PDB file of C-alpha atoms in Angstrom:
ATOM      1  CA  UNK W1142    -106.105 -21.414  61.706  1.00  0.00           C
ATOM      2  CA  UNK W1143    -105.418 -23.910  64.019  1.00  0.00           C
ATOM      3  CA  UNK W1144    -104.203 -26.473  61.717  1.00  0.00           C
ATOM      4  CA  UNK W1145    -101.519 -23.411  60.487  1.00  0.00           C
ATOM      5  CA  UNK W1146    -100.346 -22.887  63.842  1.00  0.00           C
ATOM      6  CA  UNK W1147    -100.003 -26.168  64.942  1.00  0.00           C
ATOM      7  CA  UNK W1148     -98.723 -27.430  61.961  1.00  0.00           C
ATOM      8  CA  UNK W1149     -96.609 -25.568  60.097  1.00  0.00           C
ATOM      9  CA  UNK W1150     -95.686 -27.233  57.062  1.00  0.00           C
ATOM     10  CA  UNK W1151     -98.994 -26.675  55.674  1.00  0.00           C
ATOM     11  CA  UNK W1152     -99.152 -24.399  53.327  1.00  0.00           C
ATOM     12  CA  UNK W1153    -101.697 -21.331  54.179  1.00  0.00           C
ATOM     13  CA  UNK W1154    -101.859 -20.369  50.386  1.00  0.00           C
ATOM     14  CA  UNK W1155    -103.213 -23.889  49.663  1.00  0.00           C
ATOM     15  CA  UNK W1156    -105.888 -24.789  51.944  1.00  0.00           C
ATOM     16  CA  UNK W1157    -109.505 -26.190  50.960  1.00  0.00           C
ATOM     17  CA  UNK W1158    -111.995 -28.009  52.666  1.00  0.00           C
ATOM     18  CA  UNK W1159    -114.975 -30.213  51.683  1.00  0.00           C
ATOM     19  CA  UNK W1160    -117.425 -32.341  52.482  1.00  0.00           C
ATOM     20  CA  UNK W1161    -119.992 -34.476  51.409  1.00  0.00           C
ATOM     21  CA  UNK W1162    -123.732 -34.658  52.664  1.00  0.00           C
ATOM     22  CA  UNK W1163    -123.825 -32.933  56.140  1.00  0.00           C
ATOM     23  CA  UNK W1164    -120.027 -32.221  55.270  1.00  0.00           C
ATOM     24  CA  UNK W1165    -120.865 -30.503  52.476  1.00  0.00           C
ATOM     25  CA  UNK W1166    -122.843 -28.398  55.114  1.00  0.00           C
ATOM     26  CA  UNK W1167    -120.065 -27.991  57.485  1.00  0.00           C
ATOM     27  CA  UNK W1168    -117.873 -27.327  54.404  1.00  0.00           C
ATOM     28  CA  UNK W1169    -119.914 -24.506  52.842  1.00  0.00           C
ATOM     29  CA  UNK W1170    -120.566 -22.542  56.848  1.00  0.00           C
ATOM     30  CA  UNK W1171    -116.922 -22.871  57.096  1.00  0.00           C
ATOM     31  CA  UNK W1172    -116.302 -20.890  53.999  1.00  0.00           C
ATOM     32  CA  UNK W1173    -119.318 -18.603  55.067  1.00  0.00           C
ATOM     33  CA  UNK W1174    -117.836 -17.682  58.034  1.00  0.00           C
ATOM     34  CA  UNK W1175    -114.586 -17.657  57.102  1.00  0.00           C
ATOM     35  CA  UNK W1176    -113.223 -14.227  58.269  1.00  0.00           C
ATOM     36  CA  UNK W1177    -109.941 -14.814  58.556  1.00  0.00           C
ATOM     37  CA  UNK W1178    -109.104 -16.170  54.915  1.00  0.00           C
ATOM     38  CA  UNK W1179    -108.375 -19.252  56.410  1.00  0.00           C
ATOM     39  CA  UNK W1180    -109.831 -21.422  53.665  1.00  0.00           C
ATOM     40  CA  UNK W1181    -109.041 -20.945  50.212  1.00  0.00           C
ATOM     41  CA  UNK W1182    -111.290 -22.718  48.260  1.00  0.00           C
ATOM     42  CA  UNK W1183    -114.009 -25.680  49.366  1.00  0.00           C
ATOM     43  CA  UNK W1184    -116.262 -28.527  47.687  1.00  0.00           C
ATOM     44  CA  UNK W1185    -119.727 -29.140  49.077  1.00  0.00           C
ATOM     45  CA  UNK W1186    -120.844 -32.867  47.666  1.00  0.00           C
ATOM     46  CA  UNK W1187    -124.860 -32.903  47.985  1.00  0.00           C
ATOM     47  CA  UNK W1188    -124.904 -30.314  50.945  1.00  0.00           C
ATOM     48  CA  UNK W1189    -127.887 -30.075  53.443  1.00  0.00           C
ATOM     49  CA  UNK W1190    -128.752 -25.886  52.807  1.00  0.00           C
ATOM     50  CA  UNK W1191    -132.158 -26.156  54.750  1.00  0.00           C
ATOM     51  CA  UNK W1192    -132.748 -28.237  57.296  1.00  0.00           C
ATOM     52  CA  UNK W1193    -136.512 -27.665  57.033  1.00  0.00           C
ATOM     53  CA  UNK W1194    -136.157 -29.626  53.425  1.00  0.00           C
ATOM     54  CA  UNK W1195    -134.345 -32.456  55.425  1.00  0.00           C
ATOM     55  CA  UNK W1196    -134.676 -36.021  56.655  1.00  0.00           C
ATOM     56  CA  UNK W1197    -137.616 -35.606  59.327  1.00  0.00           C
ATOM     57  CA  UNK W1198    -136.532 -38.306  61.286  1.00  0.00           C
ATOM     58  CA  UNK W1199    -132.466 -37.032  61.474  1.00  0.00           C
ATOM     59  CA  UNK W1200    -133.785 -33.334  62.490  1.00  0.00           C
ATOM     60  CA  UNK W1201    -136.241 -33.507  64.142  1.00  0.00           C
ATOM     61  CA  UNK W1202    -133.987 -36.115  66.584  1.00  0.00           C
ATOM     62  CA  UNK W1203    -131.595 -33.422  66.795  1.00  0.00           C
ATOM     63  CA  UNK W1204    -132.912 -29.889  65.892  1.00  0.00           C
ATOM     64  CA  UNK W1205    -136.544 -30.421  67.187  1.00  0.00           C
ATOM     65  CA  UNK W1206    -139.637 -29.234  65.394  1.00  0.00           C
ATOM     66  CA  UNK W1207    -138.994 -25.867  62.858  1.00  0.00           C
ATOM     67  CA  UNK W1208    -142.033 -24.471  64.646  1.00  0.00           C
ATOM     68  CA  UNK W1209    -142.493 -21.224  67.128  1.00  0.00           C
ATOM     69  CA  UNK W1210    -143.049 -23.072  69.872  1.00  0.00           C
ATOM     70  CA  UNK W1211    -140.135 -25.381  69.335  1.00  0.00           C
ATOM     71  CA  UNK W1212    -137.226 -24.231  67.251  1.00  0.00           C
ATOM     72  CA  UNK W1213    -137.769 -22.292  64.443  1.00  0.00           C
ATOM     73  CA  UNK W1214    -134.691 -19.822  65.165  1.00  0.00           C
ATOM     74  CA  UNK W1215    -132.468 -23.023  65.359  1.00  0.00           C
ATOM     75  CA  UNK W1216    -133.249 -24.008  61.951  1.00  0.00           C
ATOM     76  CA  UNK W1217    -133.280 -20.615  60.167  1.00  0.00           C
ATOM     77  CA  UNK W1218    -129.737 -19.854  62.203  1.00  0.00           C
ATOM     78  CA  UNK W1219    -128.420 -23.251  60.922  1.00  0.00           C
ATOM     79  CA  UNK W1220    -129.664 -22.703  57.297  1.00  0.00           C
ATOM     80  CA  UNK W1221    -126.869 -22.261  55.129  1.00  0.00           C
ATOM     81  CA  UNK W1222    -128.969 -20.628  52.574  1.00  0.00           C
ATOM     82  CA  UNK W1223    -128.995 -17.409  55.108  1.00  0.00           C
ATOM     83  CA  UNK W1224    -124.886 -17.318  55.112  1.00  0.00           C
ATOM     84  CA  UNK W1225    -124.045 -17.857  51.564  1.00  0.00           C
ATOM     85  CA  UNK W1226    -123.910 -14.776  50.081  1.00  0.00           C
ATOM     86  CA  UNK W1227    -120.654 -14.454  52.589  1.00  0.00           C
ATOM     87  CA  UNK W1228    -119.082 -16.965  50.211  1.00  0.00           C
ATOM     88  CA  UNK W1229    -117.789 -14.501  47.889  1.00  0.00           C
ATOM     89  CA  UNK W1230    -113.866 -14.436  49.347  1.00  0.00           C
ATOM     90  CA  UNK W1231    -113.422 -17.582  48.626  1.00  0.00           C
ATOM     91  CA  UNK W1232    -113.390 -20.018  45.186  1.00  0.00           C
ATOM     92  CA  UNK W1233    -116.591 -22.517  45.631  1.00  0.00           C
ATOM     93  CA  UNK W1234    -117.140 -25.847  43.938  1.00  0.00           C
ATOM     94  CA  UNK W1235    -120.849 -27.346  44.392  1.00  0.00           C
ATOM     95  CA  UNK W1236    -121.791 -30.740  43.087  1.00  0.00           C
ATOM     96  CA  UNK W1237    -124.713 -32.813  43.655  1.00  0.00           C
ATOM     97  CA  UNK W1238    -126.312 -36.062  42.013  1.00  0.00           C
ATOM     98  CA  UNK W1239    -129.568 -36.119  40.932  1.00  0.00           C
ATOM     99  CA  UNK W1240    -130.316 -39.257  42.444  1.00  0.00           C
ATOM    100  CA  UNK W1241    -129.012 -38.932  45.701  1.00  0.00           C
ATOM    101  CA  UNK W1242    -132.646 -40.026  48.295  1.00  0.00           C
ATOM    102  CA  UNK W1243    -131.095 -38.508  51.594  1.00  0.00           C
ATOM    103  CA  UNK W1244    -130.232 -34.851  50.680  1.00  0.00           C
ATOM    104  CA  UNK W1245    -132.374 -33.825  47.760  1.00  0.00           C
ATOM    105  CA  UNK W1246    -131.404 -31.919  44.275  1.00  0.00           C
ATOM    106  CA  UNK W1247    -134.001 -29.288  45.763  1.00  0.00           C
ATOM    107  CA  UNK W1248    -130.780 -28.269  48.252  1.00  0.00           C
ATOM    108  CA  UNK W1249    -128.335 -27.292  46.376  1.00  0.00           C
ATOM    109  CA  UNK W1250    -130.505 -26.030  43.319  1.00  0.00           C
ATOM    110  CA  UNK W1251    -131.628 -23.512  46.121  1.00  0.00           C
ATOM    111  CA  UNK W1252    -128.005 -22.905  46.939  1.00  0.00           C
ATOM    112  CA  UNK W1253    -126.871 -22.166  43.177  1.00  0.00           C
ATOM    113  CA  UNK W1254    -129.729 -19.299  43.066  1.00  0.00           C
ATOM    114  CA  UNK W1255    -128.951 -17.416  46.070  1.00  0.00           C
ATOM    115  CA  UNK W1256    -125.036 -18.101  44.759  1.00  0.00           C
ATOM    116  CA  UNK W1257    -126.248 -16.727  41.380  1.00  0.00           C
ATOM    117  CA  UNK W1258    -128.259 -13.740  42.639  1.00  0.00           C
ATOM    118  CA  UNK W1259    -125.031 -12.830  44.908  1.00  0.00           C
ATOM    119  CA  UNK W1260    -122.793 -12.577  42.040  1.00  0.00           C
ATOM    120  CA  UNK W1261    -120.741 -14.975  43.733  1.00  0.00           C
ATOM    121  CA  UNK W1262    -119.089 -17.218  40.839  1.00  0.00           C
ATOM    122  CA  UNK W1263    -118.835 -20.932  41.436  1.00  0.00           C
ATOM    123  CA  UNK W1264    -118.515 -23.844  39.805  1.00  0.00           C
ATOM    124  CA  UNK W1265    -121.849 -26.703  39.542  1.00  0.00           C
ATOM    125  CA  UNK W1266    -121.678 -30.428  38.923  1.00  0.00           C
TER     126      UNK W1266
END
């Protein structure tokens, strides 16, 4: 909403975002907490959906251990898996290679079924 108000020859009907590896993370919360419409559409490229099924070494750094006695709440709050059935508003395009090493297949196969089970149509590459 900023960039409408600050910038006003954008055109609000037109908006997307997207974003590829932890960008395609960012991209798909955006959309999932999107209550004001802002975004029309996105793209997640090989998003990170569970942080638990991530790069140890990159998480852990950051997020700690997904344990009770560390931060287990951090990484279920973070989890995009938990926020995508509030996708539905808004027109969803997920693609992912099958041989992309950092963010596995596994992640967005996992998103596609909750997508699927939501009714929420969307478009897979």
């Amino acid at each position: 909403s900023h960039l409408h108000k600050d910038l006003p020859f954008i055109d609000k009907t037109r908006t997307a975002i997207w974003g590829w590896s932890y960008g395609g993370y960012a991209a798909g919360m955006s959309l999932a907490m999107d209550t004001k419409s802002t975004f029309k559409c996105g793209m997640s490229v090989a998003p990170v959906t569970d942080w638990t099924l991530y790069d140890s070494i990159y998480t852990e750094r950051f997020m700690g251990l997904p344990t009770l006695g560390d931060n287990v709440g951090g990484y279920e709050q973070g989890q995009l898996l938990n926020k995508a059935e509030n996708i539905k508003s808004n027109s969803y395009y997920l693609i992912h290679g099958t041989l992309d090493d950092n963010v596995h297949y596994q992640q967005s196969l996992l998103l596609a079924k909750i997508l699927e089970e939501n009714d929420i149509l969307f478009r897979q590459q």
